mmCIF file of C-alpha atoms in Angstrom:
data_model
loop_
_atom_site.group_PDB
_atom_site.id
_atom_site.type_symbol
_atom_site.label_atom_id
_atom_site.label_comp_id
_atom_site.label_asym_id
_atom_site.label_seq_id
_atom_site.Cartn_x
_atom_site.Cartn_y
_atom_site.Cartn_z
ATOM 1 C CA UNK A 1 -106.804 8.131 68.787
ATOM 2 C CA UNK A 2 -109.822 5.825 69.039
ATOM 3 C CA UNK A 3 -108.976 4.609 72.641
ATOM 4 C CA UNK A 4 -109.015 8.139 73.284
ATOM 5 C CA UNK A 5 -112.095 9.195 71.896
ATOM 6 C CA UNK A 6 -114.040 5.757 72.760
ATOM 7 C CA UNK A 7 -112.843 6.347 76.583
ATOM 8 C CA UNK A 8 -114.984 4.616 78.892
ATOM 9 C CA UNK A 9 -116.674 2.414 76.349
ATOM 10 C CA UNK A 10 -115.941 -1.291 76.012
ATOM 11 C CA UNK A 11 -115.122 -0.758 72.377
ATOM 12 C CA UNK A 12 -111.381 -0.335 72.524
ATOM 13 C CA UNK A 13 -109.820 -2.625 69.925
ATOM 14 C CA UNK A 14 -107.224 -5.499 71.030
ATOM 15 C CA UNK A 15 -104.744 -7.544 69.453
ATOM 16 C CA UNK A 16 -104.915 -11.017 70.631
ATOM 17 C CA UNK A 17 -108.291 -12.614 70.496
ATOM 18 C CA UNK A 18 -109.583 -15.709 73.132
ATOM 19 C CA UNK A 19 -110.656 -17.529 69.926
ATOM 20 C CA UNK A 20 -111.079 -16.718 66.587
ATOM 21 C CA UNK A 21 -115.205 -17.054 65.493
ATOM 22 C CA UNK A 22 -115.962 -18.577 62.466
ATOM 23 C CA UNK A 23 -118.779 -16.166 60.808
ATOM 24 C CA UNK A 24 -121.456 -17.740 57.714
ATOM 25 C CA UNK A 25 -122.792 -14.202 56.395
ATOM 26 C CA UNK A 26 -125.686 -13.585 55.154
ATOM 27 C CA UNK A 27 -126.398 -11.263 52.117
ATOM 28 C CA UNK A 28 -123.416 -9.930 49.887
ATOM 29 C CA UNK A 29 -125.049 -6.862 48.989
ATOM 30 C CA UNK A 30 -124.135 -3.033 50.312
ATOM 31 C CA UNK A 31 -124.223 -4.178 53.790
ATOM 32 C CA UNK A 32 -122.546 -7.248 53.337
ATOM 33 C CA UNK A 33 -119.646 -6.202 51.379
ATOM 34 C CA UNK A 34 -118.640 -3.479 54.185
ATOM 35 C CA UNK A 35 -118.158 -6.611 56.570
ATOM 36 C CA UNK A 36 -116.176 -8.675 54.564
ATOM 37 C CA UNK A 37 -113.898 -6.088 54.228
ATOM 38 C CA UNK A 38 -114.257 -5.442 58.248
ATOM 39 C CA UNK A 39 -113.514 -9.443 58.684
ATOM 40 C CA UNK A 40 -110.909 -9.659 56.659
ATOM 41 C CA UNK A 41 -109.400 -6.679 59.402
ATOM 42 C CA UNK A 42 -109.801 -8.158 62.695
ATOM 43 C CA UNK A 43 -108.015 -11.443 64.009
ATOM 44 C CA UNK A 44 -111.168 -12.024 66.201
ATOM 45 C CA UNK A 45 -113.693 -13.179 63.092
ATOM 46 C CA UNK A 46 -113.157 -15.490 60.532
ATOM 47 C CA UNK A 47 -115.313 -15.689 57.033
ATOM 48 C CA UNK A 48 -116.066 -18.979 56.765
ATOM 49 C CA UNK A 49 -119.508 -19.384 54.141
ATOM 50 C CA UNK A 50 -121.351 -17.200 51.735
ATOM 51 C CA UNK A 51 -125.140 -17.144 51.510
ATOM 52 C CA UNK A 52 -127.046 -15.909 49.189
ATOM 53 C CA UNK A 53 -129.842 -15.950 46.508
ATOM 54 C CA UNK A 54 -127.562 -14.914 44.234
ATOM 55 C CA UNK A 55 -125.689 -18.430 44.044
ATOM 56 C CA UNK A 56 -122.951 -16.833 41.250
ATOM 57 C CA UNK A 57 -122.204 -13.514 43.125
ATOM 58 C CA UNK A 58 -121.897 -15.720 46.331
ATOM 59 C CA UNK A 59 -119.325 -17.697 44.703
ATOM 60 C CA UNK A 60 -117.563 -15.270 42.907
ATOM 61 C CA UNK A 61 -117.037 -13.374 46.003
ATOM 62 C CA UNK A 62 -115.722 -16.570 48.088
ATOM 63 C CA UNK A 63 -113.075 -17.202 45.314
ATOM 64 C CA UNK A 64 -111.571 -13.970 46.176
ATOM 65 C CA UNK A 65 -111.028 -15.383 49.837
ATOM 66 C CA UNK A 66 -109.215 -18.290 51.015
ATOM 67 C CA UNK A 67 -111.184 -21.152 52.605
ATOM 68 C CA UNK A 68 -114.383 -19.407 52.161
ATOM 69 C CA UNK A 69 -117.533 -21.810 50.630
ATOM 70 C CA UNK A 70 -120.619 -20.230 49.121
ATOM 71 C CA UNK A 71 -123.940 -21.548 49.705
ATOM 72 C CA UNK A 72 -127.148 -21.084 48.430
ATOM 73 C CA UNK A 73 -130.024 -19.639 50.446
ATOM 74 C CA UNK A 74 -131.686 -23.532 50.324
ATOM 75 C CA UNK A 75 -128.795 -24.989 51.542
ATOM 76 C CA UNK A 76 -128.448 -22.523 54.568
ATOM 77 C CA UNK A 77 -128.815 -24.912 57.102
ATOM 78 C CA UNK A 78 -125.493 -26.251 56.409
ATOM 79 C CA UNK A 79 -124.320 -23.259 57.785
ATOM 80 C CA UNK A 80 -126.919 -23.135 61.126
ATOM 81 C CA UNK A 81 -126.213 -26.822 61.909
ATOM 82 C CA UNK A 82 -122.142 -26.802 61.022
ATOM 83 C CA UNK A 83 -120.286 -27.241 64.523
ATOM 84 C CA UNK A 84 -117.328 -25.106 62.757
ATOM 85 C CA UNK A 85 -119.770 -21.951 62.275
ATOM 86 C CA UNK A 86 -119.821 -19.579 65.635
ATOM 87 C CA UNK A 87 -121.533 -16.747 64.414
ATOM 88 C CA UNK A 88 -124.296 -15.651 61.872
ATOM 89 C CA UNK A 89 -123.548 -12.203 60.451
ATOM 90 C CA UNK A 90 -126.912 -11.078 58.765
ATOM 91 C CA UNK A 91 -126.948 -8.326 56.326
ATOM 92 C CA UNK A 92 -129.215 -10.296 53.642
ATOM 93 C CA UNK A 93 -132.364 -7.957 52.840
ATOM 94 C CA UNK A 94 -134.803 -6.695 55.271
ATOM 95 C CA UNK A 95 -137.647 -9.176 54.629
ATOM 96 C CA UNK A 96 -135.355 -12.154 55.366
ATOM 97 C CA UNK A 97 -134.111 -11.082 58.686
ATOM 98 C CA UNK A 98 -136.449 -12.544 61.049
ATOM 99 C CA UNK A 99 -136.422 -16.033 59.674
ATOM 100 C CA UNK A 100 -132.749 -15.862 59.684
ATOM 101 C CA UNK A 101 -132.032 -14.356 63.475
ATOM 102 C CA UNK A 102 -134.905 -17.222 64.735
ATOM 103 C CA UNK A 103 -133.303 -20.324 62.947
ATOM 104 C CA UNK A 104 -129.715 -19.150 64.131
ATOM 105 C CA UNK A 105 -130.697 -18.750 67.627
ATOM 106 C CA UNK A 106 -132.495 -21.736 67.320
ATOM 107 C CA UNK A 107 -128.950 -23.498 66.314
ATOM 108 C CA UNK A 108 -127.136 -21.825 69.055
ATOM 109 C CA UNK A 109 -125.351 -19.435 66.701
ATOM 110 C CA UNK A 110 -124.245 -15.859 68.065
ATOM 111 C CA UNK A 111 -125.956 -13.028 65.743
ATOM 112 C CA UNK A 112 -124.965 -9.805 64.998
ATOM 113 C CA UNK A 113 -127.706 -8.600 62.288
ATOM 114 C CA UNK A 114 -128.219 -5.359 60.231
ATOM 115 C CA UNK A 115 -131.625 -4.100 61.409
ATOM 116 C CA UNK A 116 -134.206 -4.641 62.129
ATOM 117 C CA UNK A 117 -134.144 -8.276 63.666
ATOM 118 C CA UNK A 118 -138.323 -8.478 63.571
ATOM 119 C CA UNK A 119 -141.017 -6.773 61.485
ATOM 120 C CA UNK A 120 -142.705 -5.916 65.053
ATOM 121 C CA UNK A 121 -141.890 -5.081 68.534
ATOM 122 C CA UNK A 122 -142.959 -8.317 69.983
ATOM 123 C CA UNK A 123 -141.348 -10.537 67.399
ATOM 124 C CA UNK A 124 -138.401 -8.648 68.384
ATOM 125 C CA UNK A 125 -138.503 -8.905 72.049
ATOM 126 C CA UNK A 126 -139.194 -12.761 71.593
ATOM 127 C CA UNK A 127 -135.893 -13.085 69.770
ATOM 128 C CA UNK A 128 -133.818 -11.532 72.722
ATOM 129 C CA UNK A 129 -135.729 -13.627 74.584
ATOM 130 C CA UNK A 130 -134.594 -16.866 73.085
ATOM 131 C CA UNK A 131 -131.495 -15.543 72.932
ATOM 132 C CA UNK A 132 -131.230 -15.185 76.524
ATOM 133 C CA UNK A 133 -132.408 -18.860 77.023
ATOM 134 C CA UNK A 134 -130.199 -20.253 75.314
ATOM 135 C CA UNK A 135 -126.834 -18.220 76.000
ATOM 136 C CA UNK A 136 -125.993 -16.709 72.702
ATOM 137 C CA UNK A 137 -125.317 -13.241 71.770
ATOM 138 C CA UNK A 138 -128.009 -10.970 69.912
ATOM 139 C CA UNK A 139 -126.527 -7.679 68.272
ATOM 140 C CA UNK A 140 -129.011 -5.272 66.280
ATOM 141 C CA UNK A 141 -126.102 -3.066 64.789
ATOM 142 C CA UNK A 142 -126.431 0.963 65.144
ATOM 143 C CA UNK A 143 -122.808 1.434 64.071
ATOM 144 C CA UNK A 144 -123.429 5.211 64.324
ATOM 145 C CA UNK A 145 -122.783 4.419 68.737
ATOM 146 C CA UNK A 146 -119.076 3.554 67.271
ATOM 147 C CA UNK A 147 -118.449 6.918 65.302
ATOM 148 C CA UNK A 148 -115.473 8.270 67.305
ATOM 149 C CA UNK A 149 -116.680 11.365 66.887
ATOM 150 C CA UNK A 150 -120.340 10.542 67.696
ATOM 151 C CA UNK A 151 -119.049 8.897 70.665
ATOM 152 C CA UNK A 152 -116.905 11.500 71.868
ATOM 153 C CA UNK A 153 -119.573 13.930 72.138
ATOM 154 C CA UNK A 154 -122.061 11.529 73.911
ATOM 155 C CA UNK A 155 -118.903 10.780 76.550
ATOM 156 C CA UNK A 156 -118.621 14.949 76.490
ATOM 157 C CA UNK A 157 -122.084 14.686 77.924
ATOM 158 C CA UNK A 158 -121.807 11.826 80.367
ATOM 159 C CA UNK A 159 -118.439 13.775 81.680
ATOM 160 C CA UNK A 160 -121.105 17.292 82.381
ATOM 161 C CA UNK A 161 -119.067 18.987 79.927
ATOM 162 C CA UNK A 162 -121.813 21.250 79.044
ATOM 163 C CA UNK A 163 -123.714 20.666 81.879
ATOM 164 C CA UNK A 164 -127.252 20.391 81.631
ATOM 165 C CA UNK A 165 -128.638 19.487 78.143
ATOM 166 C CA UNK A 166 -131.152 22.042 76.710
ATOM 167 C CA UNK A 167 -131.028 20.780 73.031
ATOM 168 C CA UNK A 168 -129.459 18.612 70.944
ATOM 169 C CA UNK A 169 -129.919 17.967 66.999
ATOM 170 C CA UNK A 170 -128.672 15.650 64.226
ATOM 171 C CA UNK A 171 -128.065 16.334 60.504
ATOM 172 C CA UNK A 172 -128.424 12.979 58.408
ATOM 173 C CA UNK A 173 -128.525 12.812 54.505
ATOM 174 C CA UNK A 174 -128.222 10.545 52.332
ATOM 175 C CA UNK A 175 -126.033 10.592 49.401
ATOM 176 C CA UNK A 176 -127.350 9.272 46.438
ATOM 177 C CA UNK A 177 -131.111 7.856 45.591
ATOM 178 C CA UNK A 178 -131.455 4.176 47.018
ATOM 179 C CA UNK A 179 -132.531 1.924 43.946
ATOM 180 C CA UNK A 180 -136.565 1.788 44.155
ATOM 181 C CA UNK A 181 -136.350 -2.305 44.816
ATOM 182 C CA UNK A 182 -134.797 -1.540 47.994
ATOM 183 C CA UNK A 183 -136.712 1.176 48.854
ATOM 184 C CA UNK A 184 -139.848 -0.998 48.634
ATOM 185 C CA UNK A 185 -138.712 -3.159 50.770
ATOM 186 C CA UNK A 186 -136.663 -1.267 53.346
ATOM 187 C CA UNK A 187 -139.166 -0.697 56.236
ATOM 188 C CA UNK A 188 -139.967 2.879 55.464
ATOM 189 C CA UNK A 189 -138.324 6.408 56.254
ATOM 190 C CA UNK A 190 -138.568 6.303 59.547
ATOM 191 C CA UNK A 191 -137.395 2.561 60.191
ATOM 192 C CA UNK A 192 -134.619 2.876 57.737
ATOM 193 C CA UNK A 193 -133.173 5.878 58.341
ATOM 194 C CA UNK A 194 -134.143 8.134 60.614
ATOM 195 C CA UNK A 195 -134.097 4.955 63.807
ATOM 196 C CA UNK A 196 -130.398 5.745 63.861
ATOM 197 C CA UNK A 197 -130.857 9.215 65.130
ATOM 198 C CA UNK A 198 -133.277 8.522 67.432
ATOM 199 C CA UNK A 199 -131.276 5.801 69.086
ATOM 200 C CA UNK A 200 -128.106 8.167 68.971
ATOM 201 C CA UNK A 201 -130.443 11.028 70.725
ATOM 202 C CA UNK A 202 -132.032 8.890 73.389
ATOM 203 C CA UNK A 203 -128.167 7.174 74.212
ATOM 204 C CA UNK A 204 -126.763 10.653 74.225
ATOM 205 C CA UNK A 205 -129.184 12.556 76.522
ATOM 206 C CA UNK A 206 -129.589 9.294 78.809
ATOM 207 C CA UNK A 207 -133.785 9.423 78.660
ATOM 208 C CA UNK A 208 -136.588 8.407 77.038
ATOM 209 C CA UNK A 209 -138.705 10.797 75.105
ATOM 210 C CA UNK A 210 -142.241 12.085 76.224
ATOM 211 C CA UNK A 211 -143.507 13.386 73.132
ATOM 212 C CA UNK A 212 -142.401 13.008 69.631
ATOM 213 C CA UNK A 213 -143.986 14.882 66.421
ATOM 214 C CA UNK A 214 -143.135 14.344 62.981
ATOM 215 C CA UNK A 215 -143.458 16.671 59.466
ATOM 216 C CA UNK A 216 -142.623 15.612 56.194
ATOM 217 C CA UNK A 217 -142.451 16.521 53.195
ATOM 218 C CA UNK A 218 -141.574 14.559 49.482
ATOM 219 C CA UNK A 219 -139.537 15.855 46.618
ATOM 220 C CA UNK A 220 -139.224 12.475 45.192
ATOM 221 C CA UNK A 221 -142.197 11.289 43.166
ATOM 222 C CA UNK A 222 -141.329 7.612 43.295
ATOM 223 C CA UNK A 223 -141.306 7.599 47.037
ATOM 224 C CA UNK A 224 -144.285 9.774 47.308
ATOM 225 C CA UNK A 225 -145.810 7.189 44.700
ATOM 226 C CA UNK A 226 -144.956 4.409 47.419
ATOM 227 C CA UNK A 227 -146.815 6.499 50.121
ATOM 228 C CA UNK A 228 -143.180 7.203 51.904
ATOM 229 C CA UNK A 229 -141.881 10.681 52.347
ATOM 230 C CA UNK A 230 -138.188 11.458 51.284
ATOM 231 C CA UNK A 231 -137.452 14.054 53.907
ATOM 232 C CA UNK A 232 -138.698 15.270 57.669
ATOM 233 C CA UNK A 233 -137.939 17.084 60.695
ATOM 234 C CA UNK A 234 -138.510 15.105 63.958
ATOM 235 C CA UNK A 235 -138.303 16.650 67.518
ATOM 236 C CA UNK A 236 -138.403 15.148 70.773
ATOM 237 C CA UNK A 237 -138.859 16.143 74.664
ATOM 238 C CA UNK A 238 -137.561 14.708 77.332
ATOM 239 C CA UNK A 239 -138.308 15.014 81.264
ATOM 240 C CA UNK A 240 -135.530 16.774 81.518
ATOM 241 C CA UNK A 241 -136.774 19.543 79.506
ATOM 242 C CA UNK A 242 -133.972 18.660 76.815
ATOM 243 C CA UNK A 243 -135.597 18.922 73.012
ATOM 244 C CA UNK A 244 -133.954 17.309 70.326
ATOM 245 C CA UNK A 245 -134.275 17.663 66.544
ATOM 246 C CA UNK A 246 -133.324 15.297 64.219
ATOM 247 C CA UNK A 247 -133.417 16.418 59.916
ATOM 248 C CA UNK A 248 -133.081 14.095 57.660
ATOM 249 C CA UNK A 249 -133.229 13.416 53.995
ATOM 250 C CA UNK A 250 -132.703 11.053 51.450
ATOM 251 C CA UNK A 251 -131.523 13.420 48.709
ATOM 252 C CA UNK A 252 -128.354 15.209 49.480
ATOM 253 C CA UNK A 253 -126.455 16.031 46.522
ATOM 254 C CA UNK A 254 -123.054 16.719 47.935
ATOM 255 C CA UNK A 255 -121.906 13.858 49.884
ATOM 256 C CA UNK A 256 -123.289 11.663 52.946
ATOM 257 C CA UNK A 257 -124.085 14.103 55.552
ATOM 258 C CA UNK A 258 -124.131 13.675 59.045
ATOM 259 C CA UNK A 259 -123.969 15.607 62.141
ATOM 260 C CA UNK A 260 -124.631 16.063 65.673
ATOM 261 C CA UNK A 261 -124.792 19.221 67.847
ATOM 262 C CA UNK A 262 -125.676 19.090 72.331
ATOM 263 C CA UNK A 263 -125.773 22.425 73.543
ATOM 264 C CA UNK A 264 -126.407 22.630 77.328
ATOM 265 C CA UNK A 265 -126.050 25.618 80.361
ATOM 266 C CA UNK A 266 -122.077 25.522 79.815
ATOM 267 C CA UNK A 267 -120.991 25.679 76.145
ATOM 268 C CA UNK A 268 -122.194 23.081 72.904
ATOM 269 C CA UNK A 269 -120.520 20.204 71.719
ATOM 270 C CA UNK A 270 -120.272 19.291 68.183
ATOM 271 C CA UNK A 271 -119.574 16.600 65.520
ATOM 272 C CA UNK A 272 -118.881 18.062 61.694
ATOM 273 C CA UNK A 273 -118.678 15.764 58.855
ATOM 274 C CA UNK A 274 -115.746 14.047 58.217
ATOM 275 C CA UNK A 275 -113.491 14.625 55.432
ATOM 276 C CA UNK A 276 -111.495 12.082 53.182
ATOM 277 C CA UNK A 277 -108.313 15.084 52.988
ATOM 278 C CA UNK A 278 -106.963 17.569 55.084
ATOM 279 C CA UNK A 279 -106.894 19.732 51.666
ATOM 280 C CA UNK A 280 -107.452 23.491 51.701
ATOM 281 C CA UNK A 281 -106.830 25.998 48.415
ATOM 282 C CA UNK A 282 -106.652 29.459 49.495
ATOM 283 C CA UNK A 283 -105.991 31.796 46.227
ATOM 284 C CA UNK A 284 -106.577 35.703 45.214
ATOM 285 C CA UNK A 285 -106.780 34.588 41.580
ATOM 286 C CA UNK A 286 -109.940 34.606 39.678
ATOM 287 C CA UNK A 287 -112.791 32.834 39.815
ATOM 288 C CA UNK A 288 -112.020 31.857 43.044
ATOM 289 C CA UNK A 289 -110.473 35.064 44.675
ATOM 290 C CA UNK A 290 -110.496 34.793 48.189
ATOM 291 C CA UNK A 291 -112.739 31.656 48.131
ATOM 292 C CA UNK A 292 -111.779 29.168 51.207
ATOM 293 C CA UNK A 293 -112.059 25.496 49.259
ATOM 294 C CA UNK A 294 -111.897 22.042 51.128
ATOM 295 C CA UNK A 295 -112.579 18.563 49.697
ATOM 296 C CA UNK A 296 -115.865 17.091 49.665
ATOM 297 C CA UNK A 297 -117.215 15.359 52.327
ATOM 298 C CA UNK A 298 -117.657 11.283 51.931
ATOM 299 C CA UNK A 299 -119.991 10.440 49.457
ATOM 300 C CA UNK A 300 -121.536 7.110 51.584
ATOM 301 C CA UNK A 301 -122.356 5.373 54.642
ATOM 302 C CA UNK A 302 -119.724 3.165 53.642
ATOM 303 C CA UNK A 303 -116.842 5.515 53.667
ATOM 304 C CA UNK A 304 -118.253 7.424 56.502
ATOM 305 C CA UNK A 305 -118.463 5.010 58.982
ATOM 306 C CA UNK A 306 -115.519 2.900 58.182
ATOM 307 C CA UNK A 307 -114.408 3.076 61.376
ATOM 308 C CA UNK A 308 -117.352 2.826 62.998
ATOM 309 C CA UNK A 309 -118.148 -0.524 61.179
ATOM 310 C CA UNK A 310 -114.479 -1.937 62.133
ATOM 311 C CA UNK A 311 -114.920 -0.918 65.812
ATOM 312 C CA UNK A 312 -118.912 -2.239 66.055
ATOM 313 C CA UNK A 313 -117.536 -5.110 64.650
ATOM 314 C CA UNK A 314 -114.612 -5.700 67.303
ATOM 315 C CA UNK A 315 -117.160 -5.149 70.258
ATOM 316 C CA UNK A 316 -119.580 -7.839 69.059
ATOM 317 C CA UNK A 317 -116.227 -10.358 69.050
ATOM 318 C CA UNK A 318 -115.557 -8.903 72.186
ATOM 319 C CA UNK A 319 -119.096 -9.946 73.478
ATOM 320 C CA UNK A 320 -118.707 -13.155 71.955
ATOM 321 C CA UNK A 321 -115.879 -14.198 73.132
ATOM 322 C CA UNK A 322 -116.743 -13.002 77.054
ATOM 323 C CA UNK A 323 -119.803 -13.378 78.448
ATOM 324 C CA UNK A 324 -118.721 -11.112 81.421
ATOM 325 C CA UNK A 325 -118.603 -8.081 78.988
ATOM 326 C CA UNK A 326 -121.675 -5.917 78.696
ATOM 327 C CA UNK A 327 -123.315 -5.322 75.246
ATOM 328 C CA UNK A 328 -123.087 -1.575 74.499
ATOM 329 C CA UNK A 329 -126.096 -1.954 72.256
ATOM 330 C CA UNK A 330 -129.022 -3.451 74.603
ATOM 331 C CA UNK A 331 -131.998 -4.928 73.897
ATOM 332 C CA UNK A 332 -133.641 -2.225 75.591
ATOM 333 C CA UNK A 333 -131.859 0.325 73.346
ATOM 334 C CA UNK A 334 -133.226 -1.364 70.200
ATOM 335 C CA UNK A 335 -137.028 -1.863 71.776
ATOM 336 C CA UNK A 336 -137.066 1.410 72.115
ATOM 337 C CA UNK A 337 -135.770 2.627 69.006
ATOM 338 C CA UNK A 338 -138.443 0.617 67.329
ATOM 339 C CA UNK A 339 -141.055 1.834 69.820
ATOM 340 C CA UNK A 340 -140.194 5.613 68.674
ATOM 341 C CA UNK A 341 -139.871 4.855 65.175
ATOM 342 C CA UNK A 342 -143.548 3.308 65.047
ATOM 343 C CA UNK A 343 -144.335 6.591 67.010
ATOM 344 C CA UNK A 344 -142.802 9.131 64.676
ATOM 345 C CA UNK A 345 -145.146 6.899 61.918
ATOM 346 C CA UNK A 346 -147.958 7.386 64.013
ATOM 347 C CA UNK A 347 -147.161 11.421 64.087
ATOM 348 C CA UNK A 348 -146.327 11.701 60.616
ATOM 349 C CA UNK A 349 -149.599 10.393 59.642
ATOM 350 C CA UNK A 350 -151.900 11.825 62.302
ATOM 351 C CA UNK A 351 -150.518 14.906 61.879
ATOM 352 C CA UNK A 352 -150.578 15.379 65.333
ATOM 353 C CA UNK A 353 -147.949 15.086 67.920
ATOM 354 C CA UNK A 354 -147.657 12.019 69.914
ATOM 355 C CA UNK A 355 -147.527 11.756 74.187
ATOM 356 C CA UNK A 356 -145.346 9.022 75.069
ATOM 357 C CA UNK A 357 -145.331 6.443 77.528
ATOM 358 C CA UNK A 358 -141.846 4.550 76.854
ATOM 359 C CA UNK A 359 -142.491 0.777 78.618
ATOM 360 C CA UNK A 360 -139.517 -0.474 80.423
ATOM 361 C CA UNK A 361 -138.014 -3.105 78.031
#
């Protein structure tokens, strides 16, 4: 089903790897512990060290793994200057990023890193730039491209299904409250979050945006304490004429919800949430006479994007392992991402919309 869906993209999955990569990764937190469980899937990627600043978590992690060695964050550059470590899988927190893509690079390791890569624009265009010069692979993963469902509708659109766009609109929510240590140090709403739908617009509708304007609004008092809102609306024009909305929140209490709607001149295309069952109760008994029930949607990113995770994950080995192949993610697409995010700052506090002038990256 996901070679049909992901037709056309150079994510289809495949059995028999060139060469299996030996992967150090960085961070065993939320992010972290989604790729173990994605290496631990693929015959392509191979965990071989454990880094982080929690030395004891580290190691009681590798001891569930064969031939896995934990390291602390000091000794890292056993990892960066091991000849048996291919890749550096980065998913350590958002402050530590930067110093971790460089000194990889640096040690002719291929990357695939949780974003962002930089703090800034430039410091991220300097990193694809190294990258370049000295041959290795630089991934900035927006797993939500690999969402067979996501990516069905995008191909739905590159096919002229509905013709020409006139809007398109996401839906993302978070779950559960983040824990306030991460929010602190996440990058903000707009960085964190809401980057994902912009690079999922702009990769659907094929343009960059003209003009971008932000509202916002907070219903959580410890983000509003940190000067970050909790919740916006975000829309976007294109020179098409397409507009595109993106809502998001941070506090949705039944389940991860995400979404995504194109509607053009011959008919709409649409991706619902996913559900973990194919469950439906239909009764005429009381209290729920002619109520139409379904399970819950997925209560995470984790669940959610499972697949997407397993089939980012496969493309970046894919990459790896031939240079011929073309990164789906470029660094163009993650420039620009950045470049709207910073915008969509700019808007929210201006209050004002914001006229773009997307540089070619």
């Amino acid at each position: 089903i996901n070679a049909e869906y992901m037709g056309g993209f150079s994510v289809k999955m495949t059995d028999q790897p060139k060469k299996c990569l030996s992967v150090c990764l960085f961070g065993v937190g939320r992010a972290g512990r989604i790729h173990i469980d994605g290496l631990q899937r693929t015959l392509k990627l191979r965990l071989a060290y454990i880094v982080d600043t929690n030395f004891a978590l580290a190691e009681e992690i590798a001891q569930r793994y064969h031939g896995v060695t934990p390291l602390r964050a000091g000794d890292a550059d056993v990892a960066f200057n091991g000849l048996n470590v291919d890749v550096c899988l980065i998913a350590s927190p958002t402050e530590t990023h930067h110093d971790y893509v460089c000194r990889a690079i640096r040690a002719g390791k291929h990357v695939f890193c949780e974003k962002p890569l930089a703090p800034t624009l430039e410091e991220t265009r300097l990193c694809y730039e190294e990258a370049e010069r000295r041959g290795v692979r630089l991934f900035c993963a927006f797993n939500r491209r690999y969402d067979p469902s996501f990516a069905r509708v995008v191909q739905g659109v590159r096919n002229g299904t509905v013709g020409k766009v006139h809007t398109a609109r996401t839906i993302s929510r978070d779950s559960l409250p983040l824990p306030v240590e991460y929010l602190r140090t996440s990058g903000g709403f707009f960085h964190d979050c809401i980057i994902h739908d912009l690079d999922l617009l702009c990769w659907m509708i094929g343009e960059n945006p003209t003009r971008v304007f932000a509202m916002t609004s907070n219903f959580s008092n410890e983000l509003r304490e940190m000067g970050d809102p909790d919740t916006a609306m975000v829309t976007l024009r294109f020179p098409s004429g397409a507009l595109a909305h993106v809502e998001c929140s941070r506090l949705c209490p039944f389940g991860y919800d995400q979404r995504l709607e194109v509607f053009g001149e011959n008919g709409s295309l649409m991706a619902e949430n996913r559900l973990p069952t194919s469950y439906v109760q239909h009764t005429g008994l009381a209290p729920h006479a002619n109520v139409h029930i379904r399970d819950g949607i997925y209560p995470n990113f984790a669940t959610r994007y499972e697949q997407a995770y397993l089939l980012e994950m496969d493309h970046f080995a894919n990459i790896c392992n031939d240079r011929s192949l073309r990164c789906d993610v470029s660094k163009a697409d993650v420039l620009r991402a950045i470049y709207l995010a910073h915008a969509c700052v700019e808007s929210f506090q201006s209050g004002r919309p914001i006229d773009l002038s997307c540089p070619e990256f």
